[in-house]
PDB file of C-alpha atoms and ligand atoms in Angstrom:
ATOM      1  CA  UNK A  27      -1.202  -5.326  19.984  1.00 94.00           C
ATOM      2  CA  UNK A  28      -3.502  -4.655  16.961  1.00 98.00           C
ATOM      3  CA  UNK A  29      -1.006  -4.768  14.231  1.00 98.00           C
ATOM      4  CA  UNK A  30      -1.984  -4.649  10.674  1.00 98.00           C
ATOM      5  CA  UNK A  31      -0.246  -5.337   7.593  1.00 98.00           C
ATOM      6  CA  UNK A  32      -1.293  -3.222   4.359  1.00 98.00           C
ATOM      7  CA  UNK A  33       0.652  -5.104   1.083  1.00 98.00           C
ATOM      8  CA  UNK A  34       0.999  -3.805  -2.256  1.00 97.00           C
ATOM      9  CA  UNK A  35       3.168  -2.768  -5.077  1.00 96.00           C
ATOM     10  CA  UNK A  36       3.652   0.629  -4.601  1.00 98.00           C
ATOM     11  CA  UNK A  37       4.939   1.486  -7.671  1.00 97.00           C
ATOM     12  CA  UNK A  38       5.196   4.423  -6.242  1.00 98.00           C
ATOM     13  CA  UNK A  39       3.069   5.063  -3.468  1.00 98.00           C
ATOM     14  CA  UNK A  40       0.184   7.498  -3.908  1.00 98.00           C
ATOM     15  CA  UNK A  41      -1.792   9.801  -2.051  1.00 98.00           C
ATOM     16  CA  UNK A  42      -4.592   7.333  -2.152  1.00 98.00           C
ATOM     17  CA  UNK A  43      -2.538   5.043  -0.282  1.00 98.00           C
ATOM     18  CA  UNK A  44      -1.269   7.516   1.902  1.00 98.00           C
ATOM     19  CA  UNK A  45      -5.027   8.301   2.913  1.00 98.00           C
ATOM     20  CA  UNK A  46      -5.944   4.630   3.271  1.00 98.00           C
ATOM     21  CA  UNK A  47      -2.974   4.434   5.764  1.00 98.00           C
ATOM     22  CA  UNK A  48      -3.540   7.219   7.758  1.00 98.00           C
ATOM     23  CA  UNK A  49      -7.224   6.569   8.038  1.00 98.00           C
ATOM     24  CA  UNK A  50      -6.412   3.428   9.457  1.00 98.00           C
ATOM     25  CA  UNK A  51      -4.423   4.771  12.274  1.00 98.00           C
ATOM     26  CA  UNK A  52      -6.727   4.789  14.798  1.00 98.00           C
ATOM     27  CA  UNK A  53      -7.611   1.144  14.683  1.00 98.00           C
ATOM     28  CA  UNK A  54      -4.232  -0.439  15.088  1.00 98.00           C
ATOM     29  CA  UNK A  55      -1.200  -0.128  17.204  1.00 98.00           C
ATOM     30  CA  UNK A  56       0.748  -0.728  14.238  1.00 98.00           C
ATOM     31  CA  UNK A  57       0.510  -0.794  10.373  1.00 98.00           C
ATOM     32  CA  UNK A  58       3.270  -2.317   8.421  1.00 98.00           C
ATOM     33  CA  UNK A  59       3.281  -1.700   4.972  1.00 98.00           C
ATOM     34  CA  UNK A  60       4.805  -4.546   3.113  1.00 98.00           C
ATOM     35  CA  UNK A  61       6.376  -4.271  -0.508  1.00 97.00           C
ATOM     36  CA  UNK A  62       5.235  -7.571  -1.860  1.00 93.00           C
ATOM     37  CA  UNK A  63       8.832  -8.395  -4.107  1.00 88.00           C
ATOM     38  CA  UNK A  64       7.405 -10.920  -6.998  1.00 81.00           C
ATOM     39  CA  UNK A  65      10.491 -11.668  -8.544  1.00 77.00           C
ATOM     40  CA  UNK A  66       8.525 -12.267 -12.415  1.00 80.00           C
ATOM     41  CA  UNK A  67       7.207  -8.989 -12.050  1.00 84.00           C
ATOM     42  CA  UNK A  68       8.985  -6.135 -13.529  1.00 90.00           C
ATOM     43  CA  UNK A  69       9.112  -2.453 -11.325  1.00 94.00           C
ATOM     44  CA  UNK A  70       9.067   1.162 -11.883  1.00 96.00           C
ATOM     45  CA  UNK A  71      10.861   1.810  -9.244  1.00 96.00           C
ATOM     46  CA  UNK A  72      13.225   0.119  -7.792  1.00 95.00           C
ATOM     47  CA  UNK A  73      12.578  -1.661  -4.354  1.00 95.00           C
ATOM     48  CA  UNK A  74      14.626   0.173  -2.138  1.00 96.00           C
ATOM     49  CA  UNK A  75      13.624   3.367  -3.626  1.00 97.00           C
ATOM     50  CA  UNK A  76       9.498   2.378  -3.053  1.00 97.00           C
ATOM     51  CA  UNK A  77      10.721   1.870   0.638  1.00 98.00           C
ATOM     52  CA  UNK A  78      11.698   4.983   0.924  1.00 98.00           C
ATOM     53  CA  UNK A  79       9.358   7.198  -0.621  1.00 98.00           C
ATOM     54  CA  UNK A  80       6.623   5.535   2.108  1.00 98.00           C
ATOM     55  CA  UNK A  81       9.245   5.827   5.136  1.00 98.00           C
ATOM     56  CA  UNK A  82       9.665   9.852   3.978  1.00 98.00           C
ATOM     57  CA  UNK A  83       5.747  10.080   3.720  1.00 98.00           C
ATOM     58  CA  UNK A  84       5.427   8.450   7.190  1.00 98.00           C
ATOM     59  CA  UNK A  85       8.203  10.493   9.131  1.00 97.00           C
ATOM     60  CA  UNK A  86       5.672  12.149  11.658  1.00 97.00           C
ATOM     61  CA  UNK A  87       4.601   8.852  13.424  1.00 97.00           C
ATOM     62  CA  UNK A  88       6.347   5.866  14.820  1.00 97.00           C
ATOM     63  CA  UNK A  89       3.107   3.494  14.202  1.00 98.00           C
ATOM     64  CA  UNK A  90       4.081   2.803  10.631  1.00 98.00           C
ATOM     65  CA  UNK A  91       6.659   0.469   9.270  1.00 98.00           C
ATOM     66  CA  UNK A  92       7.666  -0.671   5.828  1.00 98.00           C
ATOM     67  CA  UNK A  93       9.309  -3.596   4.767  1.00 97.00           C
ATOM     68  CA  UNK A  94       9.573  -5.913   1.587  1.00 97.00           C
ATOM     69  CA  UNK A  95       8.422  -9.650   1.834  1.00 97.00           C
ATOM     70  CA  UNK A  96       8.757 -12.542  -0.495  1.00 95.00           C
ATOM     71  CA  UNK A  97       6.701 -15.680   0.720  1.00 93.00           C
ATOM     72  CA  UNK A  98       2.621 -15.466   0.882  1.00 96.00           C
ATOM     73  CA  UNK A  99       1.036 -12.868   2.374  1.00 97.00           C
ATOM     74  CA  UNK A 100      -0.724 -14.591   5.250  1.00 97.00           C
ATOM     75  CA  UNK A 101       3.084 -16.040   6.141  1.00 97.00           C
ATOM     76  CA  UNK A 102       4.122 -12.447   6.190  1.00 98.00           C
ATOM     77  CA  UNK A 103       1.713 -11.658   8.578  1.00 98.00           C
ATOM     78  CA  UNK A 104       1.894 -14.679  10.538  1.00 97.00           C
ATOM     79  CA  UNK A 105       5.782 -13.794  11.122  1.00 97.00           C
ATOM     80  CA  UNK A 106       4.986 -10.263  12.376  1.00 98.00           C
ATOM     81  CA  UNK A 107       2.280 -11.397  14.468  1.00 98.00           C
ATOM     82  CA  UNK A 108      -0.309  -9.648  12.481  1.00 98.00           C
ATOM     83  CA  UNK A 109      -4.116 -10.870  12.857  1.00 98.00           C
ATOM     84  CA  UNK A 110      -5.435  -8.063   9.781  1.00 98.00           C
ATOM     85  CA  UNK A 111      -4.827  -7.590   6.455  1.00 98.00           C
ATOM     86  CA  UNK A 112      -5.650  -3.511   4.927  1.00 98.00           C
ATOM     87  CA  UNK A 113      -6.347  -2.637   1.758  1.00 98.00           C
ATOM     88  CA  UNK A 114      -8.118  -0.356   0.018  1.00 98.00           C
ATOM     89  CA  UNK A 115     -11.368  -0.252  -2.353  1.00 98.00           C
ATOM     90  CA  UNK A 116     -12.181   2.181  -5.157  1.00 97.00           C
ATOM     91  CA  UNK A 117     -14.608   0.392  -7.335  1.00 97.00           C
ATOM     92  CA  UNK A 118     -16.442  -2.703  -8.436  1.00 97.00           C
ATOM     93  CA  UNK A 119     -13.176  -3.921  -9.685  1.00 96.00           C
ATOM     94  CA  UNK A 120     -10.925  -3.618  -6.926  1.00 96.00           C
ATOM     95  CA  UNK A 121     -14.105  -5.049  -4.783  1.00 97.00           C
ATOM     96  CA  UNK A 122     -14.266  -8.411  -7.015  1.00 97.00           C
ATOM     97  CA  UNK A 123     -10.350  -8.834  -6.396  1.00 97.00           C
ATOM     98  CA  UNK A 124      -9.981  -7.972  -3.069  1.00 97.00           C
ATOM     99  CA  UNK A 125     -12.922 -10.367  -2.505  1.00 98.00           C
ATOM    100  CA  UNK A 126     -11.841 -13.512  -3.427  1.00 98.00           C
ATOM    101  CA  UNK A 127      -8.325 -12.713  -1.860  1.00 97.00           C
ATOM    102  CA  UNK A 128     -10.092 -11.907   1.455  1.00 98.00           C
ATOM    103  CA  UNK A 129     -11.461 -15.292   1.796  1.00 98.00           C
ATOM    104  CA  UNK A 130      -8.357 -17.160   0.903  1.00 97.00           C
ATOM    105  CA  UNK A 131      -6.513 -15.296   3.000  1.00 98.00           C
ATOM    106  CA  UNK A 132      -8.732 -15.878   5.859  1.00 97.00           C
ATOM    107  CA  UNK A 133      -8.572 -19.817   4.582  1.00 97.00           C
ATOM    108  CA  UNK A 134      -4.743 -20.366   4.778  1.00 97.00           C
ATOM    109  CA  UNK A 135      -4.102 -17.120   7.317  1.00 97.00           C
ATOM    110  CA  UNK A 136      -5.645 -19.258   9.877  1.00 95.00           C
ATOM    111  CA  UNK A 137      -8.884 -16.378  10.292  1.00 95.00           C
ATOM    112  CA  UNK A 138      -6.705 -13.528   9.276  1.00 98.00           C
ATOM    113  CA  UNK A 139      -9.514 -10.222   8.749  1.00 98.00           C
ATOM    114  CA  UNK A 140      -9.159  -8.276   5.815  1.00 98.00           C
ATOM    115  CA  UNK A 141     -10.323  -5.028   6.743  1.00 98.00           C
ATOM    116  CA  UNK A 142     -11.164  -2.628   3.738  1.00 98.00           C
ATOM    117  CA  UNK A 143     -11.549   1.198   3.711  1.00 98.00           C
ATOM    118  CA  UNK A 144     -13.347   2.691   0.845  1.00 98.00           C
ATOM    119  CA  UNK A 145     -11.217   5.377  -1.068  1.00 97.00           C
ATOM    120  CA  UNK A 146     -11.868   8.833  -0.584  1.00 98.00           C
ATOM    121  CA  UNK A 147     -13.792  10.622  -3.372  1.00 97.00           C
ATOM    122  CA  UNK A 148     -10.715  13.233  -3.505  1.00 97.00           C
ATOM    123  CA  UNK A 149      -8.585  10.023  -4.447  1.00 98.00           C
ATOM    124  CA  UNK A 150     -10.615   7.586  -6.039  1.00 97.00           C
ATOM    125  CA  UNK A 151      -9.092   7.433  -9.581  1.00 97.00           C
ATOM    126  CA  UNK A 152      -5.580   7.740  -7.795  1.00 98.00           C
ATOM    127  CA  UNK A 153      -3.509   4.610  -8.895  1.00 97.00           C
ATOM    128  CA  UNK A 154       0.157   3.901  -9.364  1.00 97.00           C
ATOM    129  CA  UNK A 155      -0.836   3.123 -12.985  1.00 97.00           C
ATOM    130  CA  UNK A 156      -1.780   6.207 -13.768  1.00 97.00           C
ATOM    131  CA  UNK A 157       1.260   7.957 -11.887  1.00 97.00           C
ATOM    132  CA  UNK A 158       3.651   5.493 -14.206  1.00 97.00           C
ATOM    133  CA  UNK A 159       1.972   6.707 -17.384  1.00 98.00           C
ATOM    134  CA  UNK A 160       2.022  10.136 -16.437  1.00 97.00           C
ATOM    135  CA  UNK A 161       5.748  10.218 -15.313  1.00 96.00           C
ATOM    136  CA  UNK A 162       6.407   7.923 -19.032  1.00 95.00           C
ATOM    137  CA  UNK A 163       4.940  11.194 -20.828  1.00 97.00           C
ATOM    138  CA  UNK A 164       6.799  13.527 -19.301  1.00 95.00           C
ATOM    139  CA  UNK A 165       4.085  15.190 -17.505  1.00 97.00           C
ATOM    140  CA  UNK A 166       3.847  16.384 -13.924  1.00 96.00           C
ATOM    141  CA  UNK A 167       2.718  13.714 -11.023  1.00 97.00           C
ATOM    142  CA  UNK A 168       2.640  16.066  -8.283  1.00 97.00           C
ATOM    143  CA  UNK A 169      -0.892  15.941  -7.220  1.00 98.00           C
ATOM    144  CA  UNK A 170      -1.243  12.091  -7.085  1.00 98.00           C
ATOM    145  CA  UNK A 171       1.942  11.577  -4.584  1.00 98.00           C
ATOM    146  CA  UNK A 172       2.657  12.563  -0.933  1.00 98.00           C
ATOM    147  CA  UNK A 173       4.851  15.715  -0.221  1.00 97.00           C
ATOM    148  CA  UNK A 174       7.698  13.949   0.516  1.00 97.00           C
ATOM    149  CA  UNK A 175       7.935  11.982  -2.323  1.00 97.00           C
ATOM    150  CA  UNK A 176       7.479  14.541  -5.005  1.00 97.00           C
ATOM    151  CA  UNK A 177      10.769  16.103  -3.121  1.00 96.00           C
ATOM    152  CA  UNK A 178      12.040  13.233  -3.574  1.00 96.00           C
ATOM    153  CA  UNK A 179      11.838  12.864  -7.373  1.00 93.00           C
ATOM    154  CA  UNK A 180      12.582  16.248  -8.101  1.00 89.00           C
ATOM    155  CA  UNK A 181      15.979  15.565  -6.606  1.00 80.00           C
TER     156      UNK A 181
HETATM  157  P1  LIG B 224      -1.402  -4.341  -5.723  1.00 61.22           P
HETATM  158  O1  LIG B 224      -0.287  -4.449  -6.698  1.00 61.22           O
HETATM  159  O2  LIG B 224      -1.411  -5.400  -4.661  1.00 61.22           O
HETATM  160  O3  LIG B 224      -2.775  -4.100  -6.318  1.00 61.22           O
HETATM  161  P2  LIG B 224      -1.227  -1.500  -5.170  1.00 61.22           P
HETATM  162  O4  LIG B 224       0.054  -0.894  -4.757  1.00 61.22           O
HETATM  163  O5  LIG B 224      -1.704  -1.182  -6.543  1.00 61.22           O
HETATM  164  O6  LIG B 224      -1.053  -3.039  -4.907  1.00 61.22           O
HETATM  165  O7  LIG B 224      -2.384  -1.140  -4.157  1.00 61.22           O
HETATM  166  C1  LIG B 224      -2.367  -1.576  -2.829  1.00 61.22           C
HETATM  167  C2  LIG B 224      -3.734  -1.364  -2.199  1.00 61.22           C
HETATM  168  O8  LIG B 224      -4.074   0.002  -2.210  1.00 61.22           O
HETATM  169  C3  LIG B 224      -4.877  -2.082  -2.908  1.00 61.22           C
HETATM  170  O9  LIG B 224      -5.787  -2.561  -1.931  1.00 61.22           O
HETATM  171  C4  LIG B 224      -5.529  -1.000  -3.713  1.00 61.22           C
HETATM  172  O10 LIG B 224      -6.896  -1.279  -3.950  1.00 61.22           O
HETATM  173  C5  LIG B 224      -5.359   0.174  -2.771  1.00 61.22           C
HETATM  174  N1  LIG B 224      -5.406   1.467  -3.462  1.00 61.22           N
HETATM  175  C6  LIG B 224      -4.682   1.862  -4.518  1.00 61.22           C
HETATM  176  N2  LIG B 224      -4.986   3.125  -4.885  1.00 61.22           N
HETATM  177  C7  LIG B 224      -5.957   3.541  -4.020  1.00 61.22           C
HETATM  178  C8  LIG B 224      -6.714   4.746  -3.878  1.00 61.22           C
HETATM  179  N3  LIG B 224      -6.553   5.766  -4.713  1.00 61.22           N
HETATM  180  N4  LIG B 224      -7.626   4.823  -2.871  1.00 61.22           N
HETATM  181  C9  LIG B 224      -7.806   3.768  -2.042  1.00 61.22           C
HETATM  182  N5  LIG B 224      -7.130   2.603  -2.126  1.00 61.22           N
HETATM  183  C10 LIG B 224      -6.217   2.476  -3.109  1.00 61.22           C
END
């Protein structure tokens, strides 16, 4: 089984991840997206709320699974048996960072692959920043989040 696991924040969940995700679907059996819970790091949303905006985006298939972790990411994935790490690149930035993790991850993950999908152009300013800032002013998020979770927040 080619299982991935694709960590982040997700404070919330954006269509940019969504698309990352989905374009990854054909080259694993499985992609578990894990809600890394860093306890001196203060949320948006709450944990159990970020779960379930990504299990309403991800209703239509049975090859995605979320769940929160605590330890190091490379323990996560040893646990679930996963031999790749996903994430996703927009710019020089995120390339520099997701760099240097990829290497230590392969270091202490025992050859764990980072694989990396560039964002789309549609998405490529898409961030959960933004989305927080936005929703802090008052103004409408809609076209940076997945169906399901703009139902969701209207609610
Ligand atoms: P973290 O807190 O670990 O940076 P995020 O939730 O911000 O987690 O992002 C998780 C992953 O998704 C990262 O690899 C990030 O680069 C990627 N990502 C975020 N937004 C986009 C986007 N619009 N397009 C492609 N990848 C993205």
């Amino acid at each position: 089984m080619r299982i991935a696991v694709f960590p982040g924040s997700f404070d919330p969940f954006t269509k940019g991840h969504e698309d990352v995700v989905r374009r990854a679907l054909p080259l694993f059996d499985k992609i578990i997206i894990a809600i890394g819970a860093n306890s001196s790091k203060k949320y948006f949303f709450e944990e159990q709320l970020r779960i379930d905006f990504i299990k309403a985006t991800f209703q239509d298939t049975d090859k995605v699974e979320v769940e929160a972790f605590q330890k190091l990411t490379a323990d996560f994935c040893e646990d679930k048996g996963a031999r790749f790490l996903l994430r996703g690149l927009r710019n020089g930035t995120d390339f520099d960072y997701e760099a240097t993790i990829a290497m230590l991850n392969k270091d202490i993950g025992n050859g764990l692959e980072t694989v990396l999908l560039i964002s789309d152009a549609k998405y490529n300013y898409f961030s959960s920043t933004v989305v927080r800032e936005i929703l802090k002013g008052g103004k409408d998020v809609s076209m940076f989040l997945p169906g399901p979770v703009v139902a969701m927040l209207k609610k």
